[in-house]
mmCIF file of C-alpha atoms in Angstrom:
data_model
loop_
_atom_site.group_PDB
_atom_site.id
_atom_site.type_symbol
_atom_site.label_atom_id
_atom_site.label_comp_id
_atom_site.label_asym_id
_atom_site.label_seq_id
_atom_site.Cartn_x
_atom_site.Cartn_y
_atom_site.Cartn_z
ATOM 1 C CA UNK A 1 12.746 -131.377 -13.103
ATOM 2 C CA UNK A 2 11.730 -128.076 -11.717
ATOM 3 C CA UNK A 3 8.413 -127.790 -9.915
ATOM 4 C CA UNK A 4 5.451 -126.383 -11.764
ATOM 5 C CA UNK A 5 4.320 -122.889 -10.798
ATOM 6 C CA UNK A 6 0.920 -121.320 -11.336
ATOM 7 C CA UNK A 7 0.653 -119.366 -14.576
ATOM 8 C CA UNK A 8 0.745 -115.607 -14.015
ATOM 9 C CA UNK A 9 2.034 -112.463 -15.632
ATOM 10 C CA UNK A 10 4.526 -110.598 -13.576
ATOM 11 C CA UNK A 11 4.212 -106.847 -13.057
ATOM 12 C CA UNK A 12 7.976 -106.721 -13.480
ATOM 13 C CA UNK A 13 7.590 -107.322 -17.197
ATOM 14 C CA UNK A 14 9.465 -104.528 -18.896
ATOM 15 C CA UNK A 15 7.188 -101.970 -20.668
ATOM 16 C CA UNK A 16 9.750 -101.169 -23.405
ATOM 17 C CA UNK A 17 10.914 -103.892 -25.729
ATOM 18 C CA UNK A 18 12.986 -103.684 -28.856
ATOM 19 C CA UNK A 19 12.851 -106.034 -31.748
ATOM 20 C CA UNK A 20 16.057 -107.418 -33.037
ATOM 21 C CA UNK A 21 16.233 -104.904 -35.833
ATOM 22 C CA UNK A 22 19.120 -102.743 -36.754
ATOM 23 C CA UNK A 23 17.173 -99.627 -36.019
ATOM 24 C CA UNK A 24 15.625 -99.904 -32.441
ATOM 25 C CA UNK A 25 13.742 -96.579 -32.837
ATOM 26 C CA UNK A 26 11.782 -97.876 -35.773
ATOM 27 C CA UNK A 27 10.315 -100.837 -33.767
ATOM 28 C CA UNK A 28 9.711 -99.189 -30.420
ATOM 29 C CA UNK A 29 6.832 -100.976 -28.799
ATOM 30 C CA UNK A 30 5.076 -99.700 -25.705
ATOM 31 C CA UNK A 31 2.619 -102.222 -24.510
ATOM 32 C CA UNK A 32 -0.344 -100.813 -22.750
ATOM 33 C CA UNK A 33 -1.886 -102.890 -20.086
ATOM 34 C CA UNK A 34 -5.166 -102.103 -18.505
ATOM 35 C CA UNK A 35 -3.701 -103.189 -15.208
ATOM 36 C CA UNK A 36 -1.115 -100.403 -15.412
ATOM 37 C CA UNK A 37 -3.938 -97.794 -15.187
ATOM 38 C CA UNK A 38 -5.759 -99.681 -12.543
ATOM 39 C CA UNK A 39 -5.119 -97.001 -9.918
ATOM 40 C CA UNK A 40 -6.434 -94.016 -12.046
ATOM 41 C CA UNK A 41 -10.183 -93.518 -11.574
ATOM 42 C CA UNK A 42 -12.377 -90.897 -13.267
ATOM 43 C CA UNK A 43 -14.964 -89.242 -11.011
ATOM 44 C CA UNK A 44 -18.368 -89.140 -12.576
ATOM 45 C CA UNK A 45 -21.185 -86.881 -11.227
ATOM 46 C CA UNK A 46 -24.631 -88.028 -12.066
ATOM 47 C CA UNK A 47 -26.834 -85.502 -14.011
ATOM 48 C CA UNK A 48 -29.465 -85.569 -11.254
ATOM 49 C CA UNK A 49 -26.990 -83.986 -8.841
ATOM 50 C CA UNK A 50 -25.473 -81.311 -11.097
ATOM 51 C CA UNK A 51 -28.725 -79.871 -12.348
ATOM 52 C CA UNK A 52 -29.888 -78.363 -9.048
ATOM 53 C CA UNK A 53 -26.409 -76.789 -8.657
ATOM 54 C CA UNK A 54 -26.656 -75.143 -12.088
ATOM 55 C CA UNK A 55 -30.186 -73.866 -11.291
ATOM 56 C CA UNK A 56 -28.972 -72.306 -8.035
ATOM 57 C CA UNK A 57 -26.018 -70.544 -9.707
ATOM 58 C CA UNK A 58 -28.150 -69.125 -12.542
ATOM 59 C CA UNK A 59 -30.877 -67.953 -10.151
ATOM 60 C CA UNK A 60 -28.336 -66.187 -7.965
ATOM 61 C CA UNK A 61 -26.839 -64.322 -10.994
ATOM 62 C CA UNK A 62 -30.356 -63.248 -12.226
ATOM 63 C CA UNK A 63 -31.321 -61.895 -8.802
ATOM 64 C CA UNK A 64 -28.119 -59.899 -8.524
ATOM 65 C CA UNK A 65 -28.669 -58.380 -11.962
ATOM 66 C CA UNK A 66 -32.253 -57.391 -11.121
ATOM 67 C CA UNK A 67 -31.097 -55.712 -7.952
ATOM 68 C CA UNK A 68 -28.450 -53.766 -9.837
ATOM 69 C CA UNK A 69 -30.958 -52.635 -12.506
ATOM 70 C CA UNK A 70 -33.538 -51.537 -9.848
ATOM 71 C CA UNK A 71 -30.844 -49.541 -7.997
ATOM 72 C CA UNK A 72 -29.687 -47.816 -11.185
ATOM 73 C CA UNK A 73 -33.167 -46.927 -12.273
ATOM 74 C CA UNK A 74 -34.077 -45.490 -8.898
ATOM 75 C CA UNK A 75 -30.993 -43.220 -8.828
ATOM 76 C CA UNK A 76 -31.521 -41.960 -12.362
ATOM 77 C CA UNK A 77 -35.201 -41.284 -11.869
ATOM 78 C CA UNK A 78 -34.587 -39.064 -8.861
ATOM 79 C CA UNK A 79 -32.542 -36.688 -11.005
ATOM 80 C CA UNK A 80 -35.368 -35.905 -13.364
ATOM 81 C CA UNK A 81 -37.435 -32.795 -12.629
ATOM 82 C CA UNK A 82 -41.180 -33.163 -12.251
ATOM 83 C CA UNK A 83 -43.270 -32.306 -15.292
ATOM 84 C CA UNK A 84 -45.318 -29.136 -15.120
ATOM 85 C CA UNK A 85 -49.058 -29.693 -14.857
ATOM 86 C CA UNK A 86 -49.643 -28.846 -18.492
ATOM 87 C CA UNK A 87 -47.049 -31.332 -19.606
ATOM 88 C CA UNK A 88 -48.589 -33.983 -17.372
ATOM 89 C CA UNK A 89 -51.945 -33.398 -19.047
ATOM 90 C CA UNK A 90 -50.328 -33.774 -22.399
ATOM 91 C CA UNK A 91 -48.889 -37.096 -21.303
ATOM 92 C CA UNK A 92 -52.307 -38.419 -20.414
ATOM 93 C CA UNK A 93 -53.830 -37.232 -23.831
ATOM 94 C CA UNK A 94 -50.998 -38.512 -26.085
ATOM 95 C CA UNK A 95 -48.514 -41.188 -25.345
ATOM 96 C CA UNK A 96 -46.327 -40.101 -28.219
ATOM 97 C CA UNK A 97 -46.071 -36.515 -26.958
ATOM 98 C CA UNK A 98 -45.316 -37.827 -23.478
ATOM 99 C CA UNK A 99 -42.442 -39.914 -24.726
ATOM 100 C CA UNK A 100 -40.944 -36.935 -26.555
ATOM 101 C CA UNK A 101 -41.256 -34.759 -23.517
ATOM 102 C CA UNK A 102 -39.650 -37.360 -21.287
ATOM 103 C CA UNK A 103 -36.802 -37.930 -23.717
ATOM 104 C CA UNK A 104 -36.191 -34.181 -23.972
ATOM 105 C CA UNK A 105 -36.038 -33.861 -20.186
ATOM 106 C CA UNK A 106 -33.697 -36.828 -19.617
ATOM 107 C CA UNK A 107 -31.254 -35.685 -22.288
ATOM 108 C CA UNK A 108 -31.023 -32.160 -21.143
ATOM 109 C CA UNK A 109 -28.704 -31.021 -18.434
ATOM 110 C CA UNK A 110 -30.389 -30.093 -15.100
ATOM 111 C CA UNK A 111 -31.270 -26.399 -14.918
ATOM 112 C CA UNK A 112 -31.482 -24.110 -11.883
ATOM 113 C CA UNK A 113 -34.997 -22.953 -12.769
ATOM 114 C CA UNK A 114 -37.766 -23.084 -10.179
ATOM 115 C CA UNK A 115 -41.272 -22.988 -11.693
ATOM 116 C CA UNK A 116 -42.517 -20.711 -8.902
ATOM 117 C CA UNK A 117 -39.892 -18.065 -9.489
ATOM 118 C CA UNK A 118 -39.720 -15.426 -12.140
ATOM 119 C CA UNK A 119 -36.141 -16.042 -13.285
ATOM 120 C CA UNK A 120 -33.459 -18.637 -13.644
ATOM 121 C CA UNK A 121 -30.127 -18.142 -11.931
ATOM 122 C CA UNK A 122 -27.483 -16.586 -14.139
ATOM 123 C CA UNK A 123 -24.276 -18.512 -14.608
ATOM 124 C CA UNK A 124 -20.990 -16.938 -13.543
ATOM 125 C CA UNK A 125 -20.141 -15.891 -17.102
ATOM 126 C CA UNK A 126 -23.606 -14.472 -17.706
ATOM 127 C CA UNK A 127 -23.613 -12.474 -14.506
ATOM 128 C CA UNK A 128 -20.139 -11.152 -15.307
ATOM 129 C CA UNK A 129 -21.348 -9.853 -18.725
ATOM 130 C CA UNK A 130 -24.346 -8.210 -17.098
ATOM 131 C CA UNK A 131 -22.434 -6.625 -14.229
ATOM 132 C CA UNK A 132 -19.791 -5.304 -16.669
ATOM 133 C CA UNK A 133 -22.456 -3.529 -18.693
ATOM 134 C CA UNK A 134 -23.816 -1.822 -15.552
ATOM 135 C CA UNK A 135 -20.330 -1.026 -14.227
ATOM 136 C CA UNK A 136 -19.577 0.722 -17.560
ATOM 137 C CA UNK A 137 -22.685 2.952 -17.233
ATOM 138 C CA UNK A 138 -22.991 3.315 -13.430
ATOM 139 C CA UNK A 139 -24.430 5.399 -11.884
ATOM 140 C CA UNK A 140 -27.307 4.890 -14.254
ATOM 141 C CA UNK A 141 -31.031 4.104 -14.522
ATOM 142 C CA UNK A 142 -31.475 0.321 -14.306
ATOM 143 C CA UNK A 143 -34.820 -1.386 -14.913
ATOM 144 C CA UNK A 144 -35.168 -5.133 -14.285
ATOM 145 C CA UNK A 145 -38.094 -7.415 -15.136
ATOM 146 C CA UNK A 146 -37.702 -10.118 -12.468
ATOM 147 C CA UNK A 147 -36.203 -10.327 -9.068
ATOM 148 C CA UNK A 148 -33.742 -12.533 -7.284
ATOM 149 C CA UNK A 149 -31.118 -12.223 -4.523
ATOM 150 C CA UNK A 150 -28.538 -12.423 -7.220
ATOM 151 C CA UNK A 151 -29.906 -9.321 -8.865
ATOM 152 C CA UNK A 152 -29.570 -7.271 -5.664
ATOM 153 C CA UNK A 153 -25.815 -7.280 -6.329
ATOM 154 C CA UNK A 154 -26.599 -5.278 -9.501
ATOM 155 C CA UNK A 155 -28.213 -2.673 -7.327
ATOM 156 C CA UNK A 156 -24.986 -2.439 -5.276
ATOM 157 C CA UNK A 157 -22.964 -2.060 -8.508
ATOM 158 C CA UNK A 158 -25.268 0.721 -9.575
ATOM 159 C CA UNK A 159 -24.576 2.657 -6.385
ATOM 160 C CA UNK A 160 -25.725 6.227 -6.777
ATOM 161 C CA UNK A 161 -28.080 5.368 -9.637
ATOM 162 C CA UNK A 162 -31.763 4.284 -9.713
ATOM 163 C CA UNK A 163 -32.713 0.580 -9.811
ATOM 164 C CA UNK A 164 -36.322 -0.612 -10.188
ATOM 165 C CA UNK A 165 -37.431 -4.287 -10.030
ATOM 166 C CA UNK A 166 -40.765 -5.470 -11.459
ATOM 167 C CA UNK A 167 -41.819 -8.837 -9.936
ATOM 168 C CA UNK A 168 -45.081 -10.762 -9.984
ATOM 169 C CA UNK A 169 -44.316 -13.214 -7.179
ATOM 170 C CA UNK A 170 -45.331 -11.874 -3.745
ATOM 171 C CA UNK A 171 -43.393 -14.500 -1.876
ATOM 172 C CA UNK A 172 -40.270 -13.569 -3.617
ATOM 173 C CA UNK A 173 -40.855 -9.885 -2.950
ATOM 174 C CA UNK A 174 -41.382 -10.501 0.720
ATOM 175 C CA UNK A 175 -38.229 -12.650 1.013
ATOM 176 C CA UNK A 176 -35.956 -10.141 -0.710
ATOM 177 C CA UNK A 177 -35.449 -6.753 0.753
ATOM 178 C CA UNK A 178 -33.780 -3.786 -0.917
ATOM 179 C CA UNK A 179 -30.769 -2.404 0.854
ATOM 180 C CA UNK A 180 -30.798 0.973 -0.687
ATOM 181 C CA UNK A 181 -33.315 3.811 -0.897
ATOM 182 C CA UNK A 182 -32.570 4.170 -4.523
ATOM 183 C CA UNK A 183 -33.695 0.603 -5.142
ATOM 184 C CA UNK A 184 -37.439 0.082 -5.565
ATOM 185 C CA UNK A 185 -39.304 -3.201 -5.881
ATOM 186 C CA UNK A 186 -42.803 -3.138 -7.393
ATOM 187 C CA UNK A 187 -45.288 -5.973 -7.616
ATOM 188 C CA UNK A 188 -46.547 -6.183 -11.156
ATOM 189 C CA UNK A 189 -48.910 -8.838 -12.466
ATOM 190 C CA UNK A 190 -48.618 -10.265 -16.016
ATOM 191 C CA UNK A 191 -51.937 -11.567 -17.328
ATOM 192 C CA UNK A 192 -50.984 -12.978 -20.736
ATOM 193 C CA UNK A 193 -49.908 -16.676 -20.803
ATOM 194 C CA UNK A 194 -46.991 -17.889 -22.889
ATOM 195 C CA UNK A 195 -49.237 -19.984 -25.152
ATOM 196 C CA UNK A 196 -50.630 -16.781 -26.810
ATOM 197 C CA UNK A 197 -47.176 -15.717 -28.055
ATOM 198 C CA UNK A 198 -47.854 -16.636 -31.712
ATOM 199 C CA UNK A 199 -51.093 -14.699 -31.989
ATOM 200 C CA UNK A 200 -49.540 -11.665 -30.284
ATOM 201 C CA UNK A 201 -46.640 -11.683 -32.642
ATOM 202 C CA UNK A 202 -48.978 -11.694 -35.640
ATOM 203 C CA UNK A 203 -51.016 -8.846 -34.061
ATOM 204 C CA UNK A 204 -47.918 -6.763 -33.624
ATOM 205 C CA UNK A 205 -46.861 -7.195 -37.230
ATOM 206 C CA UNK A 206 -50.286 -6.324 -38.610
ATOM 207 C CA UNK A 207 -51.164 -3.412 -36.312
ATOM 208 C CA UNK A 208 -49.599 0.091 -36.642
ATOM 209 C CA UNK A 209 -50.484 0.614 -32.980
ATOM 210 C CA UNK A 210 -47.508 -1.555 -32.124
ATOM 211 C CA UNK A 211 -44.961 0.381 -34.267
ATOM 212 C CA UNK A 212 -42.213 2.365 -32.459
ATOM 213 C CA UNK A 213 -43.781 5.584 -33.732
ATOM 214 C CA UNK A 214 -47.211 4.788 -32.216
ATOM 215 C CA UNK A 215 -46.764 7.339 -29.442
ATOM 216 C CA UNK A 216 -46.470 7.169 -25.682
ATOM 217 C CA UNK A 217 -46.171 3.655 -24.324
ATOM 218 C CA UNK A 218 -48.628 4.164 -21.429
ATOM 219 C CA UNK A 219 -51.284 5.244 -23.931
ATOM 220 C CA UNK A 220 -50.724 2.441 -26.478
ATOM 221 C CA UNK A 221 -53.481 0.285 -27.723
ATOM 222 C CA UNK A 222 -51.068 -2.498 -28.749
ATOM 223 C CA UNK A 223 -51.874 -5.811 -27.053
ATOM 224 C CA UNK A 224 -48.168 -6.202 -26.161
ATOM 225 C CA UNK A 225 -47.733 -2.876 -24.474
ATOM 226 C CA UNK A 226 -47.502 -2.803 -20.652
ATOM 227 C CA UNK A 227 -49.576 0.343 -20.002
ATOM 228 C CA UNK A 228 -50.058 0.069 -16.241
ATOM 229 C CA UNK A 229 -46.469 0.017 -14.995
ATOM 230 C CA UNK A 230 -45.454 2.320 -12.118
ATOM 231 C CA UNK A 231 -45.237 5.953 -13.205
ATOM 232 C CA UNK A 232 -41.468 6.110 -12.727
ATOM 233 C CA UNK A 233 -40.922 3.606 -15.496
ATOM 234 C CA UNK A 234 -42.475 5.950 -18.083
ATOM 235 C CA UNK A 235 -40.821 9.056 -16.661
ATOM 236 C CA UNK A 236 -37.222 7.895 -16.705
ATOM 237 C CA UNK A 237 -34.772 7.483 -19.572
ATOM 238 C CA UNK A 238 -33.401 4.008 -18.961
ATOM 239 C CA UNK A 239 -29.712 3.178 -19.585
ATOM 240 C CA UNK A 240 -29.990 -0.548 -18.976
ATOM 241 C CA UNK A 241 -33.077 -2.782 -19.108
ATOM 242 C CA UNK A 242 -32.912 -6.480 -18.054
ATOM 243 C CA UNK A 243 -35.658 -8.979 -19.009
ATOM 244 C CA UNK A 244 -35.588 -12.074 -16.820
ATOM 245 C CA UNK A 245 -39.216 -12.193 -15.855
ATOM 246 C CA UNK A 246 -41.949 -13.287 -15.727
ATOM 247 C CA UNK A 247 -41.290 -17.010 -15.521
ATOM 248 C CA UNK A 248 -42.592 -18.242 -18.851
ATOM 249 C CA UNK A 249 -41.749 -21.803 -17.808
ATOM 250 C CA UNK A 250 -44.994 -23.382 -19.205
ATOM 251 C CA UNK A 251 -47.706 -22.540 -21.777
ATOM 252 C CA UNK A 252 -50.126 -21.442 -18.981
ATOM 253 C CA UNK A 253 -47.529 -19.376 -17.097
ATOM 254 C CA UNK A 254 -47.096 -15.602 -17.906
ATOM 255 C CA UNK A 255 -44.794 -15.184 -20.861
ATOM 256 C CA UNK A 256 -42.113 -12.492 -21.549
ATOM 257 C CA UNK A 257 -43.651 -11.311 -24.785
ATOM 258 C CA UNK A 258 -44.940 -8.028 -23.417
ATOM 259 C CA UNK A 259 -41.818 -7.455 -21.280
ATOM 260 C CA UNK A 260 -39.514 -7.736 -24.398
ATOM 261 C CA UNK A 261 -41.790 -5.573 -26.507
ATOM 262 C CA UNK A 262 -41.979 -2.897 -23.743
ATOM 263 C CA UNK A 263 -38.231 -3.036 -23.311
ATOM 264 C CA UNK A 264 -37.817 -2.368 -27.060
ATOM 265 C CA UNK A 265 -40.219 0.614 -26.820
ATOM 266 C CA UNK A 266 -38.484 2.010 -23.722
ATOM 267 C CA UNK A 267 -35.054 1.721 -25.326
ATOM 268 C CA UNK A 268 -36.142 3.638 -28.502
ATOM 269 C CA UNK A 269 -37.510 6.436 -26.294
ATOM 270 C CA UNK A 270 -34.203 6.906 -24.499
ATOM 271 C CA UNK A 271 -30.751 7.805 -25.725
ATOM 272 C CA UNK A 272 -28.587 4.638 -25.985
ATOM 273 C CA UNK A 273 -29.983 1.729 -24.026
ATOM 274 C CA UNK A 274 -28.595 -1.748 -23.368
ATOM 275 C CA UNK A 275 -31.351 -4.348 -23.240
ATOM 276 C CA UNK A 276 -30.306 -7.771 -21.946
ATOM 277 C CA UNK A 277 -32.610 -10.764 -22.293
ATOM 278 C CA UNK A 278 -32.026 -14.001 -20.408
ATOM 279 C CA UNK A 279 -33.143 -17.545 -21.399
ATOM 280 C CA UNK A 280 -32.853 -16.912 -25.078
ATOM 281 C CA UNK A 281 -32.527 -20.696 -25.579
ATOM 282 C CA UNK A 282 -36.350 -20.700 -25.199
ATOM 283 C CA UNK A 283 -38.411 -20.040 -28.305
ATOM 284 C CA UNK A 284 -40.448 -17.010 -27.062
ATOM 285 C CA UNK A 285 -37.410 -15.167 -25.810
ATOM 286 C CA UNK A 286 -35.626 -15.816 -29.017
ATOM 287 C CA UNK A 287 -38.537 -14.888 -31.395
ATOM 288 C CA UNK A 288 -39.470 -11.670 -29.593
ATOM 289 C CA UNK A 289 -35.855 -10.531 -29.179
ATOM 290 C CA UNK A 290 -35.276 -10.862 -32.906
ATOM 291 C CA UNK A 291 -38.581 -9.076 -33.682
ATOM 292 C CA UNK A 292 -38.367 -6.072 -31.293
ATOM 293 C CA UNK A 293 -34.734 -5.755 -30.299
ATOM 294 C CA UNK A 294 -33.259 -6.866 -33.649
ATOM 295 C CA UNK A 295 -30.263 -9.012 -34.590
ATOM 296 C CA UNK A 296 -28.498 -5.899 -35.977
ATOM 297 C CA UNK A 297 -28.419 -4.439 -32.470
ATOM 298 C CA UNK A 298 -26.850 -7.531 -30.802
ATOM 299 C CA UNK A 299 -23.453 -6.504 -29.438
ATOM 300 C CA UNK A 300 -22.517 -9.411 -27.191
ATOM 301 C CA UNK A 301 -23.794 -12.660 -25.670
ATOM 302 C CA UNK A 302 -22.742 -15.181 -23.060
ATOM 303 C CA UNK A 303 -24.516 -18.452 -22.482
ATOM 304 C CA UNK A 304 -28.274 -17.802 -22.521
ATOM 305 C CA UNK A 305 -27.864 -13.999 -22.152
ATOM 306 C CA UNK A 306 -28.047 -11.648 -25.128
ATOM 307 C CA UNK A 307 -27.056 -7.962 -25.001
ATOM 308 C CA UNK A 308 -28.690 -5.519 -27.460
ATOM 309 C CA UNK A 309 -27.590 -1.848 -27.718
ATOM 310 C CA UNK A 310 -30.374 0.268 -29.093
ATOM 311 C CA UNK A 311 -30.190 3.950 -30.032
ATOM 312 C CA UNK A 312 -33.151 6.317 -29.919
ATOM 313 C CA UNK A 313 -35.525 5.938 -32.815
ATOM 314 C CA UNK A 314 -38.959 7.136 -31.572
ATOM 315 C CA UNK A 315 -40.270 8.031 -35.000
ATOM 316 C CA UNK A 316 -39.288 4.824 -36.773
ATOM 317 C CA UNK A 317 -42.080 2.810 -38.387
ATOM 318 C CA UNK A 318 -40.309 -0.447 -37.880
ATOM 319 C CA UNK A 319 -38.211 -1.961 -35.171
ATOM 320 C CA UNK A 320 -35.591 -3.594 -37.393
ATOM 321 C CA UNK A 321 -33.903 -2.573 -40.610
ATOM 322 C CA UNK A 322 -33.945 -6.141 -41.826
ATOM 323 C CA UNK A 323 -37.251 -7.978 -41.614
ATOM 324 C CA UNK A 324 -37.199 -11.365 -39.894
ATOM 325 C CA UNK A 325 -38.631 -14.017 -42.273
ATOM 326 C CA UNK A 326 -40.207 -16.418 -39.768
ATOM 327 C CA UNK A 327 -43.759 -16.815 -38.461
ATOM 328 C CA UNK A 328 -45.260 -14.971 -41.397
#
């Protein structure tokens, strides 16, 4: 009789066993023993240990996002031009108006205008149009409202002709020197702020003193007439007149109303005069050009520069054949 052995289950027991059936696949039995998975352990991390880790990760992400937003805001703010004093006052008095002004500034492309200067810088295409007009007529009589180093090139193009600049900024006059004896620079002060443009336009429409047939410009009683210009301005017949001054960059700054009106009067007292107005994207320049230079005389344009060609009509009672139907 064989000796008794302790009862145990051998690990050598086969895991696959077939029943005595005709189809072994139908009775495939795979016994699962807990002891067969004894070596596989699942690592569990207590919640108390994982929470500080998650808080640290989320805090780090938040700090990085705040740093990125701060850097972006700083760089974009530095590109915005400062508001003029009048606009700053408007912001304090009306939060809605301030928001509108800020939105307009941020959506607009940066300009080359300096609030202390009388003119913006012409683009390459604008300057080409202006210089081509002068080349076609040179040597000629050239009158320019405004002054910049860029405009001195026009004086060189008009070699042999007469060029006169009218500028209200003494610093600009002192920094720019004429290189020709036929180029004269006069300091001329404009006393009418841009905010009075609407009332002046109504006055010009209602008063016969502002009509082209009202007589000599220097003796005019029209509120838009520049009657104290240098004597040479009234004595010459001007071939080209350029209006790019005064600045007109804010309601309190001198506007170009009188300069555009005077250019229209000068042109009608000559033979055939080209009048070029810059910054026509601004309301005053656009209104007064339509009123006193007339859309029917517009021969070319480039960018923010309009070129009007006006023939002599000193006895005309109106500036334009077709009446402009705005601001009535």
